[in-house]
């Protein structure tokens, strides 16, 4: 597709279960970002990839959160042993290069609900 | 650490009128980039306008313009001739000249009344 694709769009899970959220960036985009948006809140940075490496993972809230990117393309955000406070919309974005002026293109997000 | 503050959680404007959304930021850097993003109910964030800190001229994109006051660390968004489709959440964002993550404010929800 032409834009950033995220799946699933909605995920309901039980507390304690693991979840995986997928992001497929725009083809050729080397930079990829994960953000979290809680209800009515701003965007909280989680992690940034340049290629397959993550030079900034300072926003990951705990060791239950991890992310990887393979082949410089698809990225997976994994949340282990989910908690109710993990409920949020997880947004992925990509950009053509790491230059500061570059526009970030966002996906529509994955809404996670932890019961 | 850099921070971005949007002090107006909600704003309302009459269709065809002009509205200004406020944003302030804090940084010790001299060169950086500022952005306004729009998030409609569909959730997909869309870039509205961007400003390079080293440019004194305020950026303009059709009905959208900014008032960039570097010394005051202020970056407001003006929407002229407001349209119903402008109703959305608007986020101000900061990015270091070194690139990397965008730092977002808390957002301002704009409603447009017909």
CSV table of C-alpha atoms in Angstrom, one decimal:
chain,number,residue,atom,x,y,z
A,1,UNK,CA,0.0,0.0,0.0
A,2,UNK,CA,0.9,3.6,-0.3
A,3,UNK,CA,0.8,4.5,3.4
A,4,UNK,CA,1.9,3.1,6.8
A,5,UNK,CA,-0.1,0.0,7.6
A,6,UNK,CA,-0.7,-1.2,11.1
A,7,UNK,CA,-2.3,-4.4,12.4
A,8,UNK,CA,-4.5,-5.3,14.1
A,9,UNK,CA,-6.5,-2.1,14.1
A,10,UNK,CA,-8.2,-3.3,17.3
A,11,UNK,CA,-7.1,-5.8,19.9
A,12,UNK,CA,-8.8,-6.9,23.1
A,13,UNK,CA,-6.8,-9.1,25.4
A,14,UNK,CA,-6.9,-10.3,29.0
A,15,UNK,CA,-4.5,-9.1,31.6
A,16,UNK,CA,-1.4,-11.1,31.7
A,17,UNK,CA,-1.4,-12.1,28.0
A,18,UNK,CA,1.3,-11.2,25.5
A,19,UNK,CA,0.4,-9.1,22.4
A,20,UNK,CA,2.2,-8.2,19.2
A,21,UNK,CA,1.5,-5.1,17.2
A,22,UNK,CA,2.7,-4.9,13.6
A,23,UNK,CA,3.8,-1.9,11.6
A,24,UNK,CA,4.5,-1.9,7.8
A,25,UNK,CA,6.1,1.4,6.9
A,26,UNK,CA,6.1,3.1,3.6
A,27,UNK,CA,8.5,1.3,1.2
A,28,UNK,CA,12.0,2.9,1.3
A,29,UNK,CA,11.5,4.7,4.6
A,30,UNK,CA,14.5,4.1,6.7
A,31,UNK,CA,13.2,5.6,9.9
A,32,UNK,CA,10.4,4.1,12.0
A,33,UNK,CA,8.8,5.3,15.2
A,34,UNK,CA,6.4,3.9,17.8
A,35,UNK,CA,4.2,6.2,19.9
A,36,UNK,CA,1.5,5.5,22.5
A,37,UNK,CA,-1.6,7.6,22.8
A,38,UNK,CA,-3.8,7.1,25.9
A,39,UNK,CA,-7.4,8.3,25.9
A,40,UNK,CA,-7.5,12.1,25.4
A,41,UNK,CA,-3.7,12.4,25.8
A,42,UNK,CA,-0.8,13.4,23.7
A,43,UNK,CA,1.6,11.1,21.9
A,44,UNK,CA,4.2,9.4,24.1
A,45,UNK,CA,7.3,8.4,22.3
A,46,UNK,CA,8.3,4.7,22.7
A,47,UNK,CA,11.1,3.8,20.4
A,48,UNK,CA,12.8,4.9,17.1
A,49,UNK,CA,14.5,2.7,14.5
A,50,UNK,CA,17.0,3.8,11.9
A,51,UNK,CA,17.2,0.8,9.6
A,52,UNK,CA,17.2,-2.3,11.9
A,53,UNK,CA,18.9,-0.6,14.8
A,54,UNK,CA,17.2,1.4,17.6
A,55,UNK,CA,19.3,4.4,18.5
A,56,UNK,CA,16.6,5.7,20.9
A,57,UNK,CA,14.5,3.3,23.0
A,58,UNK,CA,14.3,5.7,25.9
A,59,UNK,CA,10.5,5.8,25.8
A,60,UNK,CA,9.8,2.1,26.5
A,61,UNK,CA,8.0,2.2,29.8
A,62,UNK,CA,9.2,-1.1,31.2
A,63,UNK,CA,11.0,-4.3,30.2
A,64,UNK,CA,7.7,-5.8,29.3
A,65,UNK,CA,7.8,-3.7,26.2
A,66,UNK,CA,10.1,-4.6,23.3
A,67,UNK,CA,10.3,-3.9,19.6
A,68,UNK,CA,12.2,-5.2,16.7
A,69,UNK,CA,12.6,-4.4,13.0
A,70,UNK,CA,13.7,-6.8,10.4
A,71,UNK,CA,15.0,-6.2,6.9
A,72,UNK,CA,14.8,-2.5,7.4
A,73,UNK,CA,11.0,-2.8,6.9
A,74,UNK,CA,8.4,-4.3,9.1
A,75,UNK,CA,8.5,-3.7,12.8
A,76,UNK,CA,6.8,-5.5,15.7
A,77,UNK,CA,6.0,-4.1,19.1
A,78,UNK,CA,5.6,-6.7,21.7
A,79,UNK,CA,4.0,-6.2,25.1
A,80,UNK,CA,4.4,-9.1,27.5
A,81,UNK,CA,2.2,-9.8,30.5
A,82,UNK,CA,-0.2,-7.0,29.6
A,83,UNK,CA,-1.6,-4.7,32.3
A,84,UNK,CA,-4.7,-2.6,32.2
A,85,UNK,CA,-2.6,0.6,32.1
A,86,UNK,CA,-1.2,-0.6,28.7
A,87,UNK,CA,-4.6,0.1,27.2
A,88,UNK,CA,-4.0,2.8,24.5
A,89,UNK,CA,-3.7,3.4,20.8
A,90,UNK,CA,-0.3,2.5,19.5
A,91,UNK,CA,0.8,4.6,16.6
A,92,UNK,CA,3.6,3.8,14.1
A,93,UNK,CA,5.2,6.4,11.8
A,94,UNK,CA,7.9,6.2,9.2
A,95,UNK,CA,10.0,8.8,7.4
A,96,UNK,CA,12.3,8.7,4.4
A,97,UNK,CA,15.4,9.7,6.3
A,98,UNK,CA,16.5,10.8,9.7
A,99,UNK,CA,17.0,14.4,8.8
A,100,UNK,CA,15.1,16.7,11.2
A,101,UNK,CA,13.0,18.4,8.6
A,102,UNK,CA,11.6,15.1,7.3
A,103,UNK,CA,7.9,14.6,7.6
A,104,UNK,CA,6.7,11.6,9.6
A,105,UNK,CA,3.9,9.6,8.0
A,106,UNK,CA,1.6,7.9,10.5
A,107,UNK,CA,-0.5,4.8,10.4
A,108,UNK,CA,-4.0,4.7,11.8
A,109,UNK,CA,-2.9,3.0,14.9
A,110,UNK,CA,-3.7,-0.2,16.8
A,111,UNK,CA,-6.2,0.2,19.7
A,112,UNK,CA,-5.3,-2.1,22.5
A,113,UNK,CA,-7.8,-2.9,25.3
A,114,UNK,CA,-6.6,-4.9,28.3
A,115,UNK,CA,-9.4,-6.4,30.3
B,1,UNK,CA,15.2,17.8,28.0
B,2,UNK,CA,12.9,19.5,25.5
B,3,UNK,CA,9.2,19.9,26.4
B,4,UNK,CA,6.2,21.1,24.4
B,5,UNK,CA,3.2,22.7,26.1
B,6,UNK,CA,-0.3,23.3,24.6
B,7,UNK,CA,-2.3,25.2,27.2
B,8,UNK,CA,-5.7,25.1,25.4
B,9,UNK,CA,-7.2,21.6,25.7
B,10,UNK,CA,-10.2,22.7,23.7
B,11,UNK,CA,-11.0,25.5,21.3
B,12,UNK,CA,-14.1,26.4,19.3
B,13,UNK,CA,-14.5,28.5,16.1
B,14,UNK,CA,-17.3,29.6,13.9
B,15,UNK,CA,-17.2,28.4,10.3
B,16,UNK,CA,-15.4,30.9,8.1
B,17,UNK,CA,-13.8,32.6,11.1
B,18,UNK,CA,-10.1,32.6,12.2
B,19,UNK,CA,-8.7,30.8,15.2
B,20,UNK,CA,-5.3,30.6,16.8
B,21,UNK,CA,-3.9,27.6,18.6
B,22,UNK,CA,-1.1,28.2,21.1
B,23,UNK,CA,2.1,26.3,21.7
B,24,UNK,CA,5.2,26.9,23.7
B,25,UNK,CA,8.3,24.8,24.0
B,26,UNK,CA,11.5,24.7,26.0
B,27,UNK,CA,14.9,23.8,24.6
B,28,UNK,CA,18.5,24.8,25.0
B,29,UNK,CA,19.2,24.1,21.3
B,30,UNK,CA,19.5,26.9,18.8
B,31,UNK,CA,18.5,24.9,15.7
B,32,UNK,CA,15.4,22.7,15.6
B,33,UNK,CA,12.2,22.1,13.8
B,34,UNK,CA,8.6,22.7,14.8
B,35,UNK,CA,5.5,21.0,13.4
B,36,UNK,CA,1.8,21.1,13.7
B,37,UNK,CA,0.0,17.8,13.1
B,38,UNK,CA,-3.8,17.3,12.7
B,39,UNK,CA,-5.5,14.2,14.0
B,40,UNK,CA,-9.1,13.7,12.8
B,41,UNK,CA,-11.4,11.1,14.3
B,42,UNK,CA,-9.9,8.5,11.9
B,43,UNK,CA,-6.8,8.7,14.1
B,44,UNK,CA,-4.4,9.2,11.3
B,45,UNK,CA,-2.0,12.1,12.0
B,46,UNK,CA,-1.5,14.5,9.1
B,47,UNK,CA,1.2,17.1,8.8
B,48,UNK,CA,-0.3,20.6,8.6
B,49,UNK,CA,2.8,22.8,8.6
B,50,UNK,CA,6.5,22.9,9.6
B,51,UNK,CA,8.9,25.6,10.6
B,52,UNK,CA,12.7,25.6,10.6
B,53,UNK,CA,14.0,27.6,13.6
B,54,UNK,CA,16.8,29.2,11.6
B,55,UNK,CA,14.2,30.8,9.3
B,56,UNK,CA,12.8,34.1,10.5
B,57,UNK,CA,9.9,34.0,8.0
B,58,UNK,CA,6.8,32.4,9.3
B,59,UNK,CA,5.6,29.3,7.4
B,60,UNK,CA,2.4,29.4,5.4
B,61,UNK,CA,0.3,26.6,3.8
B,62,UNK,CA,-2.9,27.9,2.2
B,63,UNK,CA,-5.2,28.7,5.1
B,64,UNK,CA,-2.7,27.7,7.7
B,65,UNK,CA,0.1,29.9,9.0
B,66,UNK,CA,2.3,30.1,12.0
B,67,UNK,CA,3.5,32.8,14.3
B,68,UNK,CA,7.0,31.7,15.3
B,69,UNK,CA,8.6,33.8,18.1
B,70,UNK,CA,12.0,32.2,18.7
B,71,UNK,CA,13.0,34.3,21.7
B,72,UNK,CA,9.7,33.7,23.4
B,73,UNK,CA,9.8,30.0,22.4
B,74,UNK,CA,6.3,30.3,21.0
B,75,UNK,CA,4.8,28.6,17.9
B,76,UNK,CA,1.1,29.3,17.4
B,77,UNK,CA,-1.0,28.1,14.5
B,78,UNK,CA,-3.5,30.3,12.8
B,79,UNK,CA,-6.3,28.8,10.8
B,80,UNK,CA,-8.1,31.3,8.5
B,81,UNK,CA,-11.6,30.8,7.0
B,82,UNK,CA,-12.2,27.8,9.2
B,83,UNK,CA,-14.0,24.9,7.6
B,84,UNK,CA,-16.0,22.0,9.1
B,85,UNK,CA,-13.3,19.6,8.0
B,86,UNK,CA,-10.8,21.5,10.2
B,87,UNK,CA,-12.4,20.0,13.3
B,88,UNK,CA,-9.8,17.7,14.8
B,89,UNK,CA,-7.1,17.3,17.5
B,90,UNK,CA,-4.1,19.5,16.7
B,91,UNK,CA,-0.7,18.6,18.1
B,92,UNK,CA,2.4,20.8,18.2
B,93,UNK,CA,5.7,19.0,18.0
B,94,UNK,CA,9.4,19.7,18.4
B,95,UNK,CA,12.3,17.9,16.8
B,96,UNK,CA,16.0,18.4,17.4
B,97,UNK,CA,18.2,19.3,14.4
B,98,UNK,CA,19.9,16.0,15.0
B,99,UNK,CA,16.7,14.3,14.0
B,100,UNK,CA,15.2,11.4,15.8
B,101,UNK,CA,11.9,11.5,17.7
B,102,UNK,CA,9.3,14.2,17.6
B,103,UNK,CA,8.2,15.5,21.0
B,104,UNK,CA,4.5,16.3,21.1
B,105,UNK,CA,2.4,18.6,23.2
B,106,UNK,CA,-0.9,17.4,24.8
B,107,UNK,CA,-3.0,18.6,21.9
B,108,UNK,CA,-5.8,21.0,21.4
B,109,UNK,CA,-9.2,19.8,20.3
B,110,UNK,CA,-10.7,22.1,17.8
B,111,UNK,CA,-14.4,22.2,17.1
B,112,UNK,CA,-15.9,24.1,14.2
B,113,UNK,CA,-19.5,25.4,14.4
B,114,UNK,CA,-21.6,25.8,11.3
